[in-house]
Amino acid sequence: MLHPRARTMLLLAIPAMVIGVAASLMLIVVMKLASVLQHLLWSTLPGALGVSWDSPWWITLVLTLTGLAVGLVIRFSPGHAGPDPATEPLIGVPVASYCLPGLILALVIGLAGGVSLGPEHPIMSVNIALAVVLGARFFPRVSSLEWTILAAAGTIGALFGTPVAAALIFSQTLNGNNDAPLWDRLFAPLLAAAAGALTTSLFFQPHFSLPIPHYQQMRIIDIFSGAVVAAIAIAVGMVAVWCLPRLHALMHRLKHPVLVLSAGGFLLGLLGVIGGPITLFKGLDEMQQLAFSQTLTSSDFMLIAAVKLAALVIASASGFRGGRIFPAVFVAVSLGLMLHAHVDAVPAAITVSCAILGLVLVVTRDGWLSLFMAAVVVPDTTLLPLLCIVMLPAWLLLAGKPMMMVPRKDKL
């Protein structure tokens, strides 16, 4: 009763759902382990020692020791804990399976210790590697590229709690043809993303949306305002793009990963002292604090954005295992709130969403993902036409510009 195309799609349906569930469970386990260790480092230990967890010396000590611990893991792990995320895109080639234990341990320590990176890149690498190895064993006729796509889709669904992001990302990479239309090729990845998103929602729901006042009606002047905000965010992001490879080369002159990461942890500790605890960690929970705060001024938002961006660059340049998307969103939210506080005639919904659009575009160079992040953080359908229009000049500004990555020749 089914067309051969449909049977082909169904062939991968069950493996796709299994991979999506497994990708989500891997994310959940890592986040739970990091949460337990974070509570130990930032609550139990300072309480037992009778010190304040947000005191300058404790922040500096914990982050320095975090760098030391991650450096030791990378130095003595087989495969040296996988590739340096600063030199890799979000979805890369599969890494060797013997790298995975060290990579997971380095990620957990970094997340718990307050490093300004998210879990997305290491989790993606782990899930892709496992899917390729196990897929080749049980389904040898399916190519490693297919397993990579399914694992990436499942991980994206798990990270964002919805398959929409995976659909948008893969719609521009899985080009259809006369024999296999686009939606045929999206069928299995969307199943994996949906399974990952549903599994994640059973344990926790990623909370991206902020309590930003509703945007009433689009006006012509708001399009120009949004374009200016996006251009400012792009300019800020390009500063980080320029700094990352240079700082990466400078820090890796120390040669030994323990020295590099210890120095990076110490610098992150100093930045944490300057910006306060709100500038630590991956930034997802902390951006909620930004939005709910009634006391922060435009100067405070500017300082927080600058410190967090510097922390993102230093953490990436030092070789900490983590992703750049979540902290970049935090920087954009702080930047958007600063611009609104400085010029309150421009609605916060525009300044925050367009800042996210511009900065995520710099970090990922993915238009669909940038639109998605802007839309989920400021969930207002009235903004969608404006964001689509603002995307056009933003994309023109970034055409031909370097990405926020270190060229492989600088990797040590």
JSON list of N, CA, C and O in Angstrom, two decimals, residues 70 74 79-90 92-93 95 99 103 106 117 121-122 125 244-245 247-249 251-252 255 257 260-261 312-324 404-412:
[
{"chain": "A", "resi": 70, "resn": "VAL", "atom": "N", "xyz": [40.12, 20.92, 34.01]},
{"chain": "A", "resi": 70, "resn": "VAL", "atom": "CA", "xyz": [39.85, 20.65, 32.59]},
{"chain": "A", "resi": 70, "resn": "VAL", "atom": "C", "xyz": [41.15, 20.42, 31.84]},
{"chain": "A", "resi": 70, "resn": "VAL", "atom": "O", "xyz": [41.25, 19.54, 30.97]},
{"chain": "A", "resi": 74, "resn": "ILE", "atom": "N", "xyz": [42.09, 17.04, 29.72]},
{"chain": "A", "resi": 74, "resn": "ILE", "atom": "CA", "xyz": [42.46, 17.08, 28.30]},
{"chain": "A", "resi": 74, "resn": "ILE", "atom": "C", "xyz": [43.86, 16.51, 28.10]},
{"chain": "A", "resi": 74, "resn": "ILE", "atom": "O", "xyz": [44.12, 15.77, 27.15]},
{"chain": "A", "resi": 79, "resn": "GLY", "atom": "N", "xyz": [43.11, 10.65, 23.14]},
{"chain": "A", "resi": 79, "resn": "GLY", "atom": "CA", "xyz": [42.62, 11.53, 22.09]},
{"chain": "A", "resi": 79, "resn": "GLY", "atom": "C", "xyz": [42.57, 12.98, 22.49]},
{"chain": "A", "resi": 79, "resn": "GLY", "atom": "O", "xyz": [42.07, 13.83, 21.74]},
{"chain": "A", "resi": 80, "resn": "HIS", "atom": "N", "xyz": [43.09, 13.27, 23.71]},
{"chain": "A", "resi": 80, "resn": "HIS", "atom": "CA", "xyz": [43.13, 14.65, 24.21]},
{"chain": "A", "resi": 80, "resn": "HIS", "atom": "C", "xyz": [41.76, 15.33, 24.17]},
{"chain": "A", "resi": 80, "resn": "HIS", "atom": "O", "xyz": [41.62, 16.50, 23.80]},
{"chain": "A", "resi": 81, "resn": "ALA", "atom": "N", "xyz": [40.73, 14.55, 24.57]},
{"chain": "A", "resi": 81, "resn": "ALA", "atom": "CA", "xyz": [39.37, 15.06, 24.78]},
{"chain": "A", "resi": 81, "resn": "ALA", "atom": "C", "xyz": [38.78, 15.72, 23.53]},
{"chain": "A", "resi": 81, "resn": "ALA", "atom": "O", "xyz": [38.06, 16.71, 23.62]},
{"chain": "A", "resi": 82, "resn": "GLY", "atom": "N", "xyz": [39.04, 15.14, 22.38]},
{"chain": "A", "resi": 82, "resn": "GLY", "atom": "CA", "xyz": [38.37, 15.59, 21.18]},
{"chain": "A", "resi": 82, "resn": "GLY", "atom": "C", "xyz": [38.92, 16.88, 20.62]},
{"chain": "A", "resi": 82, "resn": "GLY", "atom": "O", "xyz": [39.89, 17.46, 21.12]},
{"chain": "A", "resi": 83, "resn": "PRO", "atom": "N", "xyz": [38.29, 17.36, 19.55]},
{"chain": "A", "resi": 83, "resn": "PRO", "atom": "CA", "xyz": [38.78, 18.58, 18.89]},
{"chain": "A", "resi": 83, "resn": "PRO", "atom": "C", "xyz": [38.51, 19.83, 19.72]},
{"chain": "A", "resi": 83, "resn": "PRO", "atom": "O", "xyz": [37.59, 19.87, 20.54]},
{"chain": "A", "resi": 84, "resn": "ASP", "atom": "N", "xyz": [39.32, 20.83, 19.51]},
{"chain": "A", "resi": 84, "resn": "ASP", "atom": "CA", "xyz": [39.13, 22.12, 20.15]},
{"chain": "A", "resi": 84, "resn": "ASP", "atom": "C", "xyz": [37.90, 22.78, 19.54]},
{"chain": "A", "resi": 84, "resn": "ASP", "atom": "O", "xyz": [37.86, 23.05, 18.34]},
{"chain": "A", "resi": 85, "resn": "PRO", "atom": "N", "xyz": [36.84, 23.07, 20.34]},
{"chain": "A", "resi": 85, "resn": "PRO", "atom": "CA", "xyz": [35.62, 23.66, 19.77]},
{"chain": "A", "resi": 85, "resn": "PRO", "atom": "C", "xyz": [35.84, 24.98, 19.05]},
{"chain": "A", "resi": 85, "resn": "PRO", "atom": "O", "xyz": [35.05, 25.35, 18.18]},
{"chain": "A", "resi": 86, "resn": "ALA", "atom": "N", "xyz": [36.90, 25.69, 19.41]},
{"chain": "A", "resi": 86, "resn": "ALA", "atom": "CA", "xyz": [37.18, 26.97, 18.76]},
{"chain": "A", "resi": 86, "resn": "ALA", "atom": "C", "xyz": [37.51, 26.80, 17.29]},
{"chain": "A", "resi": 86, "resn": "ALA", "atom": "O", "xyz": [37.41, 27.75, 16.51]},
{"chain": "A", "resi": 87, "resn": "THR", "atom": "N", "xyz": [37.90, 25.59, 16.90]},
{"chain": "A", "resi": 87, "resn": "THR", "atom": "CA", "xyz": [38.29, 25.35, 15.51]},
{"chain": "A", "resi": 87, "resn": "THR", "atom": "C", "xyz": [37.21, 24.59, 14.73]},
{"chain": "A", "resi": 87, "resn": "THR", "atom": "O", "xyz": [37.44, 24.23, 13.58]},
{"chain": "A", "resi": 88, "resn": "GLU", "atom": "N", "xyz": [36.05, 24.36, 15.36]},
{"chain": "A", "resi": 88, "resn": "GLU", "atom": "CA", "xyz": [35.04, 23.50, 14.76]},
{"chain": "A", "resi": 88, "resn": "GLU", "atom": "C", "xyz": [33.70, 24.21, 14.63]},
{"chain": "A", "resi": 88, "resn": "GLU", "atom": "O", "xyz": [33.34, 25.04, 15.46]},
{"chain": "A", "resi": 89, "resn": "PRO", "atom": "N", "xyz": [32.91, 23.87, 13.59]},
{"chain": "A", "resi": 89, "resn": "PRO", "atom": "CA", "xyz": [31.53, 24.33, 13.52]},
{"chain": "A", "resi": 89, "resn": "PRO", "atom": "C", "xyz": [30.66, 23.54, 14.48]},
{"chain": "A", "resi": 89, "resn": "PRO", "atom": "O", "xyz": [31.13, 22.58, 15.11]},
{"chain": "A", "resi": 90, "resn": "LEU", "atom": "N", "xyz": [29.39, 23.91, 14.60]},
{"chain": "A", "resi": 90, "resn": "LEU", "atom": "CA", "xyz": [28.49, 23.21, 15.51]},
{"chain": "A", "resi": 90, "resn": "LEU", "atom": "C", "xyz": [28.35, 21.74, 15.13]},
{"chain": "A", "resi": 90, "resn": "LEU", "atom": "O", "xyz": [28.40, 20.86, 15.99]},
{"chain": "A", "resi": 92, "resn": "GLY", "atom": "N", "xyz": [30.13, 18.88, 13.12]},
{"chain": "A", "resi": 92, "resn": "GLY", "atom": "CA", "xyz": [31.39, 18.54, 12.47]},
{"chain": "A", "resi": 92, "resn": "GLY", "atom": "C", "xyz": [31.47, 17.07, 12.15]},
{"chain": "A", "resi": 92, "resn": "GLY", "atom": "O", "xyz": [30.50, 16.31, 12.26]},
{"chain": "A", "resi": 93, "resn": "VAL", "atom": "N", "xyz": [32.64, 16.64, 11.76]},
{"chain": "A", "resi": 93, "resn": "VAL", "atom": "CA", "xyz": [32.86, 15.23, 11.43]},
{"chain": "A", "resi": 93, "resn": "VAL", "atom": "C", "xyz": [32.89, 14.42, 12.72]},
{"chain": "A", "resi": 93, "resn": "VAL", "atom": "O", "xyz": [33.22, 14.94, 13.79]},
{"chain": "A", "resi": 95, "resn": "VAL", "atom": "N", "xyz": [34.01, 12.27, 15.80]},
{"chain": "A", "resi": 95, "resn": "VAL", "atom": "CA", "xyz": [35.28, 12.11, 16.51]},
{"chain": "A", "resi": 95, "resn": "VAL", "atom": "C", "xyz": [35.43, 10.65, 16.91]},
{"chain": "A", "resi": 95, "resn": "VAL", "atom": "O", "xyz": [34.46, 9.88, 16.92]},
{"chain": "A", "resi": 99, "resn": "CYS", "atom": "N", "xyz": [37.68, 9.28, 22.50]},
{"chain": "A", "resi": 99, "resn": "CYS", "atom": "CA", "xyz": [37.76, 10.66, 23.00]},
{"chain": "A", "resi": 99, "resn": "CYS", "atom": "C", "xyz": [36.58, 11.03, 23.91]},
{"chain": "A", "resi": 99, "resn": "CYS", "atom": "O", "xyz": [36.65, 12.02, 24.64]},
{"chain": "A", "resi": 103, "resn": "LEU", "atom": "N", "xyz": [35.95, 13.99, 26.87]},
{"chain": "A", "resi": 103, "resn": "LEU", "atom": "CA", "xyz": [35.18, 15.13, 26.40]},
{"chain": "A", "resi": 103, "resn": "LEU", "atom": "C", "xyz": [33.99, 15.41, 27.32]},
{"chain": "A", "resi": 103, "resn": "LEU", "atom": "O", "xyz": [33.71, 16.56, 27.66]},
{"chain": "A", "resi": 106, "resn": "ALA", "atom": "N", "xyz": [35.32, 16.81, 30.68]},
{"chain": "A", "resi": 106, "resn": "ALA", "atom": "CA", "xyz": [35.74, 18.21, 30.53]},
{"chain": "A", "resi": 106, "resn": "ALA", "atom": "C", "xyz": [34.54, 19.14, 30.42]},
{"chain": "A", "resi": 106, "resn": "ALA", "atom": "O", "xyz": [34.54, 20.24, 30.98]},
{"chain": "A", "resi": 117, "resn": "LEU", "atom": "N", "xyz": [30.50, 29.05, 28.53]},
{"chain": "A", "resi": 117, "resn": "LEU", "atom": "CA", "xyz": [30.23, 28.30, 27.31]},
{"chain": "A", "resi": 117, "resn": "LEU", "atom": "C", "xyz": [29.02, 27.41, 27.55]},
{"chain": "A", "resi": 117, "resn": "LEU", "atom": "O", "xyz": [28.75, 27.02, 28.69]},
{"chain": "A", "resi": 121, "resn": "HIS", "atom": "N", "xyz": [28.17, 22.20, 21.60]},
{"chain": "A", "resi": 121, "resn": "HIS", "atom": "CA", "xyz": [29.17, 21.58, 20.73]},
{"chain": "A", "resi": 121, "resn": "HIS", "atom": "C", "xyz": [29.64, 20.22, 21.24]},
{"chain": "A", "resi": 121, "resn": "HIS", "atom": "O", "xyz": [29.66, 19.24, 20.48]},
{"chain": "A", "resi": 122, "resn": "PRO", "atom": "N", "xyz": [30.04, 20.09, 22.52]},
{"chain": "A", "resi": 122, "resn": "PRO", "atom": "CA", "xyz": [30.48, 18.76, 22.98]},
{"chain": "A", "resi": 122, "resn": "PRO", "atom": "C", "xyz": [29.37, 17.71, 22.93]},
{"chain": "A", "resi": 122, "resn": "PRO", "atom": "O", "xyz": [29.62, 16.56, 22.56]},
{"chain": "A", "resi": 125, "resn": "SER", "atom": "N", "xyz": [29.04, 16.57, 19.44]},
{"chain": "A", "resi": 125, "resn": "SER", "atom": "CA", "xyz": [30.15, 15.69, 19.06]},
{"chain": "A", "resi": 125, "resn": "SER", "atom": "C", "xyz": [29.97, 14.29, 19.64]},
{"chain": "A", "resi": 125, "resn": "SER", "atom": "O", "xyz": [30.19, 13.28, 18.94]},
{"chain": "A", "resi": 244, "resn": "LEU", "atom": "N", "xyz": [39.26, 36.37, 18.70]},
{"chain": "A", "resi": 244, "resn": "LEU", "atom": "CA", "xyz": [39.36, 34.95, 19.02]},
{"chain": "A", "resi": 244, "resn": "LEU", "atom": "C", "xyz": [40.62, 34.28, 18.46]},
{"chain": "A", "resi": 244, "resn": "LEU", "atom": "O", "xyz": [41.38, 33.67, 19.23]},
{"chain": "A", "resi": 245, "resn": "PRO", "atom": "N", "xyz": [40.88, 34.33, 17.16]},
{"chain": "A", "resi": 245, "resn": "PRO", "atom": "CA", "xyz": [42.08, 33.62, 16.67]},
{"chain": "A", "resi": 245, "resn": "PRO", "atom": "C", "xyz": [43.37, 34.20, 17.21]},
{"chain": "A", "resi": 245, "resn": "PRO", "atom": "O", "xyz": [44.35, 33.46, 17.43]},
{"chain": "A", "resi": 247, "resn": "LEU", "atom": "N", "xyz": [43.83, 35.75, 20.20]},
{"chain": "A", "resi": 247, "resn": "LEU", "atom": "CA", "xyz": [43.99, 35.34, 21.59]},
{"chain": "A", "resi": 247, "resn": "LEU", "atom": "C", "xyz": [44.27, 33.84, 21.69]},
{"chain": "A", "resi": 247, "resn": "LEU", "atom": "O", "xyz": [45.05, 33.40, 22.54]},
{"chain": "A", "resi": 248, "resn": "HIS", "atom": "N", "xyz": [43.66, 33.07, 20.82]},
{"chain": "A", "resi": 248, "resn": "HIS", "atom": "CA", "xyz": [43.91, 31.63, 20.79]},
{"chain": "A", "resi": 248, "resn": "HIS", "atom": "C", "xyz": [45.39, 31.35, 20.52]},
{"chain": "A", "resi": 248, "resn": "HIS", "atom": "O", "xyz": [46.02, 30.53, 21.21]},
{"chain": "A", "resi": 249, "resn": "ALA", "atom": "N", "xyz": [45.95, 32.02, 19.53]},
{"chain": "A", "resi": 249, "resn": "ALA", "atom": "CA", "xyz": [47.37, 31.83, 19.21]},
{"chain": "A", "resi": 249, "resn": "ALA", "atom": "C", "xyz": [48.26, 32.30, 20.35]},
{"chain": "A", "resi": 249, "resn": "ALA", "atom": "O", "xyz": [49.27, 31.66, 20.68]},
{"chain": "A", "resi": 251, "resn": "MET", "atom": "N", "xyz": [47.51, 32.51, 23.67]},
{"chain": "A", "resi": 251, "resn": "MET", "atom": "CA", "xyz": [47.43, 31.65, 24.85]},
{"chain": "A", "resi": 251, "resn": "MET", "atom": "C", "xyz": [48.09, 30.30, 24.61]},
{"chain": "A", "resi": 251, "resn": "MET", "atom": "O", "xyz": [48.68, 29.72, 25.52]},
{"chain": "A", "resi": 252, "resn": "HIS", "atom": "N", "xyz": [48.00, 29.80, 23.38]},
{"chain": "A", "resi": 252, "resn": "HIS", "atom": "CA", "xyz": [48.58, 28.50, 23.11]},
{"chain": "A", "resi": 252, "resn": "HIS", "atom": "C", "xyz": [50.10, 28.54, 22.90]},
{"chain": "A", "resi": 252, "resn": "HIS", "atom": "O", "xyz": [50.71, 27.51, 22.63]},
{"chain": "A", "resi": 255, "resn": "LYS", "atom": "N", "xyz": [51.83, 26.26, 25.22]},
{"chain": "A", "resi": 255, "resn": "LYS", "atom": "CA", "xyz": [52.01, 24.89, 24.76]},
{"chain": "A", "resi": 255, "resn": "LYS", "atom": "C", "xyz": [51.22, 23.86, 25.56]},
{"chain": "A", "resi": 255, "resn": "LYS", "atom": "O", "xyz": [50.41, 23.13, 25.03]},
{"chain": "A", "resi": 257, "resn": "PRO", "atom": "N", "xyz": [48.43, 22.15, 27.76]},
{"chain": "A", "resi": 257, "resn": "PRO", "atom": "CA", "xyz": [47.02, 22.46, 27.99]},
{"chain": "A", "resi": 257, "resn": "PRO", "atom": "C", "xyz": [46.69, 22.79, 29.44]},
{"chain": "A", "resi": 257, "resn": "PRO", "atom": "O", "xyz": [45.77, 23.58, 29.70]},
{"chain": "A", "resi": 260, "resn": "VAL", "atom": "N", "xyz": [47.62, 26.45, 29.77]},
{"chain": "A", "resi": 260, "resn": "VAL", "atom": "CA", "xyz": [46.71, 27.29, 28.98]},
{"chain": "A", "resi": 260, "resn": "VAL", "atom": "C", "xyz": [45.36, 27.42, 29.67]},
{"chain": "A", "resi": 260, "resn": "VAL", "atom": "O", "xyz": [44.83, 28.52, 29.85]},
{"chain": "A", "resi": 261, "resn": "LEU", "atom": "N", "xyz": [44.79, 26.29, 30.10]},
{"chain": "A", "resi": 261, "resn": "LEU", "atom": "CA", "xyz": [43.46, 26.31, 30.69]},
{"chain": "A", "resi": 261, "resn": "LEU", "atom": "C", "xyz": [43.46, 26.88, 32.10]},
{"chain": "A", "resi": 261, "resn": "LEU", "atom": "O", "xyz": [42.49, 27.52, 32.51]},
{"chain": "A", "resi": 312, "resn": "LEU", "atom": "N", "xyz": [33.40, 34.84, 26.91]},
{"chain": "A", "resi": 312, "resn": "LEU", "atom": "CA", "xyz": [33.15, 33.89, 25.82]},
{"chain": "A", "resi": 312, "resn": "LEU", "atom": "C", "xyz": [34.40, 33.72, 24.96]},
{"chain": "A", "resi": 312, "resn": "LEU", "atom": "O", "xyz": [34.78, 32.59, 24.61]},
{"chain": "A", "resi": 313, "resn": "VAL", "atom": "N", "xyz": [35.05, 34.83, 24.63]},
{"chain": "A", "resi": 313, "resn": "VAL", "atom": "CA", "xyz": [36.25, 34.77, 23.79]},
{"chain": "A", "resi": 313, "resn": "VAL", "atom": "C", "xyz": [37.38, 34.06, 24.53]},
{"chain": "A", "resi": 313, "resn": "VAL", "atom": "O", "xyz": [38.08, 33.19, 23.96]},
{"chain": "A", "resi": 314, "resn": "ILE", "atom": "N", "xyz": [37.59, 34.39, 25.79]},
{"chain": "A", "resi": 314, "resn": "ILE", "atom": "CA", "xyz": [38.69, 33.79, 26.56]},
{"chain": "A", "resi": 314, "resn": "ILE", "atom": "C", "xyz": [38.44, 32.29, 26.76]},
{"chain": "A", "resi": 314, "resn": "ILE", "atom": "O", "xyz": [39.36, 31.48, 26.62]},
{"chain": "A", "resi": 315, "resn": "ALA", "atom": "N", "xyz": [37.20, 31.92, 27.10]},
{"chain": "A", "resi": 315, "resn": "ALA", "atom": "CA", "xyz": [36.89, 30.50, 27.30]},
{"chain": "A", "resi": 315, "resn": "ALA", "atom": "C", "xyz": [37.11, 29.71, 26.01]},
{"chain": "A", "resi": 315, "resn": "ALA", "atom": "O", "xyz": [37.66, 28.60, 26.04]},
{"chain": "A", "resi": 316, "resn": "SER", "atom": "N", "xyz": [36.70, 30.28, 24.88]},
{"chain": "A", "resi": 316, "resn": "SER", "atom": "CA", "xyz": [36.90, 29.60, 23.60]},
{"chain": "A", "resi": 316, "resn": "SER", "atom": "C", "xyz": [38.37, 29.52, 23.23]},
{"chain": "A", "resi": 316, "resn": "SER", "atom": "O", "xyz": [38.87, 28.49, 22.77]},
{"chain": "A", "resi": 317, "resn": "ALA", "atom": "N", "xyz": [39.09, 30.62, 23.44]},
{"chain": "A", "resi": 317, "resn": "ALA", "atom": "CA", "xyz": [40.50, 30.66, 23.08]},
{"chain": "A", "resi": 317, "resn": "ALA", "atom": "C", "xyz": [41.35, 29.75, 23.95]},
{"chain": "A", "resi": 317, "resn": "ALA", "atom": "O", "xyz": [42.40, 29.27, 23.52]},
{"chain": "A", "resi": 318, "resn": "SER", "atom": "N", "xyz": [40.90, 29.51, 25.19]},
{"chain": "A", "resi": 318, "resn": "SER", "atom": "CA", "xyz": [41.67, 28.70, 26.12]},
{"chain": "A", "resi": 318, "resn": "SER", "atom": "C", "xyz": [41.53, 27.21, 25.84]},
{"chain": "A", "resi": 318, "resn": "SER", "atom": "O", "xyz": [42.33, 26.41, 26.33]},
{"chain": "A", "resi": 319, "resn": "GLY", "atom": "N", "xyz": [40.50, 26.82, 25.11]},
{"chain": "A", "resi": 319, "resn": "GLY", "atom": "CA", "xyz": [40.30, 25.41, 24.82]},
{"chain": "A", "resi": 319, "resn": "GLY", "atom": "C", "xyz": [39.31, 24.71, 25.71]},
{"chain": "A", "resi": 319, "resn": "GLY", "atom": "O", "xyz": [39.24, 23.48, 25.72]},
{"chain": "A", "resi": 320, "resn": "PHE", "atom": "N", "xyz": [38.52, 25.46, 26.50]},
{"chain": "A", "resi": 320, "resn": "PHE", "atom": "CA", "xyz": [37.46, 24.83, 27.27]},
{"chain": "A", "resi": 320, "resn": "PHE", "atom": "C", "xyz": [36.47, 24.17, 26.30]},
{"chain": "A", "resi": 320, "resn": "PHE", "atom": "O", "xyz": [36.18, 24.69, 25.22]},
{"chain": "A", "resi": 321, "resn": "ARG", "atom": "N", "xyz": [35.94, 23.03, 26.70]},
{"chain": "A", "resi": 321, "resn": "ARG", "atom": "CA", "xyz": [35.00, 22.30, 25.85]},
{"chain": "A", "resi": 321, "resn": "ARG", "atom": "C", "xyz": [33.59, 22.85, 26.08]},
{"chain": "A", "resi": 321, "resn": "ARG", "atom": "O", "xyz": [33.03, 22.70, 27.17]},
{"chain": "A", "resi": 322, "resn": "GLY", "atom": "N", "xyz": [33.04, 23.48, 25.06]},
{"chain": "A", "resi": 322, "resn": "GLY", "atom": "CA", "xyz": [31.71, 24.06, 25.16]},
{"chain": "A", "resi": 322, "resn": "GLY", "atom": "C", "xyz": [31.33, 24.77, 23.89]},
{"chain": "A", "resi": 322, "resn": "GLY", "atom": "O", "xyz": [32.14, 24.90, 22.97]},
{"chain": "A", "resi": 323, "resn": "GLY", "atom": "N", "xyz": [30.08, 25.23, 23.82]},
{"chain": "A", "resi": 323, "resn": "GLY", "atom": "CA", "xyz": [29.55, 25.90, 22.64]},
{"chain": "A", "resi": 323, "resn": "GLY", "atom": "C", "xyz": [29.41, 27.40, 22.85]},
{"chain": "A", "resi": 323, "resn": "GLY", "atom": "O", "xyz": [29.42, 27.89, 23.98]},
{"chain": "A", "resi": 324, "resn": "ARG", "atom": "N", "xyz": [29.25, 28.11, 21.76]},
{"chain": "A", "resi": 324, "resn": "ARG", "atom": "CA", "xyz": [29.24, 29.57, 21.80]},
{"chain": "A", "resi": 324, "resn": "ARG", "atom": "C", "xyz": [27.84, 30.18, 21.65]},
{"chain": "A", "resi": 324, "resn": "ARG", "atom": "O", "xyz": [27.69, 31.39, 21.82]},
{"chain": "A", "resi": 404, "resn": "MET", "atom": "N", "xyz": [33.26, 33.12, 13.46]},
{"chain": "A", "resi": 404, "resn": "MET", "atom": "CA", "xyz": [33.84, 33.10, 14.80]},
{"chain": "A", "resi": 404, "resn": "MET", "atom": "C", "xyz": [34.45, 31.73, 15.06]},
{"chain": "A", "resi": 404, "resn": "MET", "atom": "O", "xyz": [33.95, 30.94, 15.85]},
{"chain": "A", "resi": 405, "resn": "MET", "atom": "N", "xyz": [35.53, 31.47, 14.37]},
{"chain": "A", "resi": 405, "resn": "MET", "atom": "CA", "xyz": [36.27, 30.21, 14.50]},
{"chain": "A", "resi": 405, "resn": "MET", "atom": "C", "xyz": [37.75, 30.49, 14.31]},
{"chain": "A", "resi": 405, "resn": "MET", "atom": "O", "xyz": [38.13, 31.48, 13.68]},
{"chain": "A", "resi": 406, "resn": "VAL", "atom": "N", "xyz": [38.56, 29.60, 14.87]},
{"chain": "A", "resi": 406, "resn": "VAL", "atom": "CA", "xyz": [39.99, 29.71, 14.70]},
{"chain": "A", "resi": 406, "resn": "VAL", "atom": "C", "xyz": [40.39, 28.86, 13.50]},
{"chain": "A", "resi": 406, "resn": "VAL", "atom": "O", "xyz": [40.00, 27.70, 13.42]},
{"chain": "A", "resi": 407, "resn": "PRO", "atom": "N", "xyz": [41.12, 29.41, 12.54]},
{"chain": "A", "resi": 407, "resn": "PRO", "atom": "CA", "xyz": [41.60, 28.58, 11.42]},
{"chain": "A", "resi": 407, "resn": "PRO", "atom": "C", "xyz": [42.38, 27.39, 11.93]},
{"chain": "A", "resi": 407, "resn": "PRO", "atom": "O", "xyz": [43.13, 27.48, 12.91]},
{"chain": "A", "resi": 408, "resn": "ARG", "atom": "N", "xyz": [42.21, 26.26, 11.30]},
{"chain": "A", "resi": 408, "resn": "ARG", "atom": "CA", "xyz": [42.83, 25.03, 11.77]},
{"chain": "A", "resi": 408, "resn": "ARG", "atom": "C", "xyz": [44.35, 25.11, 11.85]},
{"chain": "A", "resi": 408, "resn": "ARG", "atom": "O", "xyz": [44.96, 24.43, 12.66]},
{"chain": "A", "resi": 409, "resn": "LYS", "atom": "N", "xyz": [44.96, 25.96, 11.05]},
{"chain": "A", "resi": 409, "resn": "LYS", "atom": "CA", "xyz": [46.42, 26.08, 11.09]},
{"chain": "A", "resi": 409, "resn": "LYS", "atom": "C", "xyz": [46.91, 26.64, 12.40]},
{"chain": "A", "resi": 409, "resn": "LYS", "atom": "O", "xyz": [48.07, 26.48, 12.79]},
{"chain": "A", "resi": 410, "resn": "ASP", "atom": "N", "xyz": [45.97, 27.34, 13.16]},
{"chain": "A", "resi": 410, "resn": "ASP", "atom": "CA", "xyz": [46.36, 27.90, 14.46]},
{"chain": "A", "resi": 410, "resn": "ASP", "atom": "C", "xyz": [46.17, 26.91, 15.59]},
{"chain": "A", "resi": 410, "resn": "ASP", "atom": "O", "xyz": [46.48, 27.20, 16.72]},
{"chain": "A", "resi": 411, "resn": "LYS", "atom": "N", "xyz": [45.59, 25.75, 15.26]},
{"chain": "A", "resi": 411, "resn": "LYS", "atom": "CA", "xyz": [45.31, 24.78, 16.31]},
{"chain": "A", "resi": 411, "resn": "LYS", "atom": "C", "xyz": [46.60, 24.11, 16.77]},
{"chain": "A", "resi": 411, "resn": "LYS", "atom": "O", "xyz": [47.41, 23.66, 15.97]},
{"chain": "A", "resi": 412, "resn": "LEU", "atom": "N", "xyz": [46.75, 24.02, 18.10]},
{"chain": "A", "resi": 412, "resn": "LEU", "atom": "CA", "xyz": [47.95, 23.40, 18.66]},
{"chain": "A", "resi": 412, "resn": "LEU", "atom": "C", "xyz": [47.54, 22.25, 19.56]},
{"chain": "A", "resi": 412, "resn": "LEU", "atom": "O", "xyz": [46.49, 22.25, 20.12]}
]
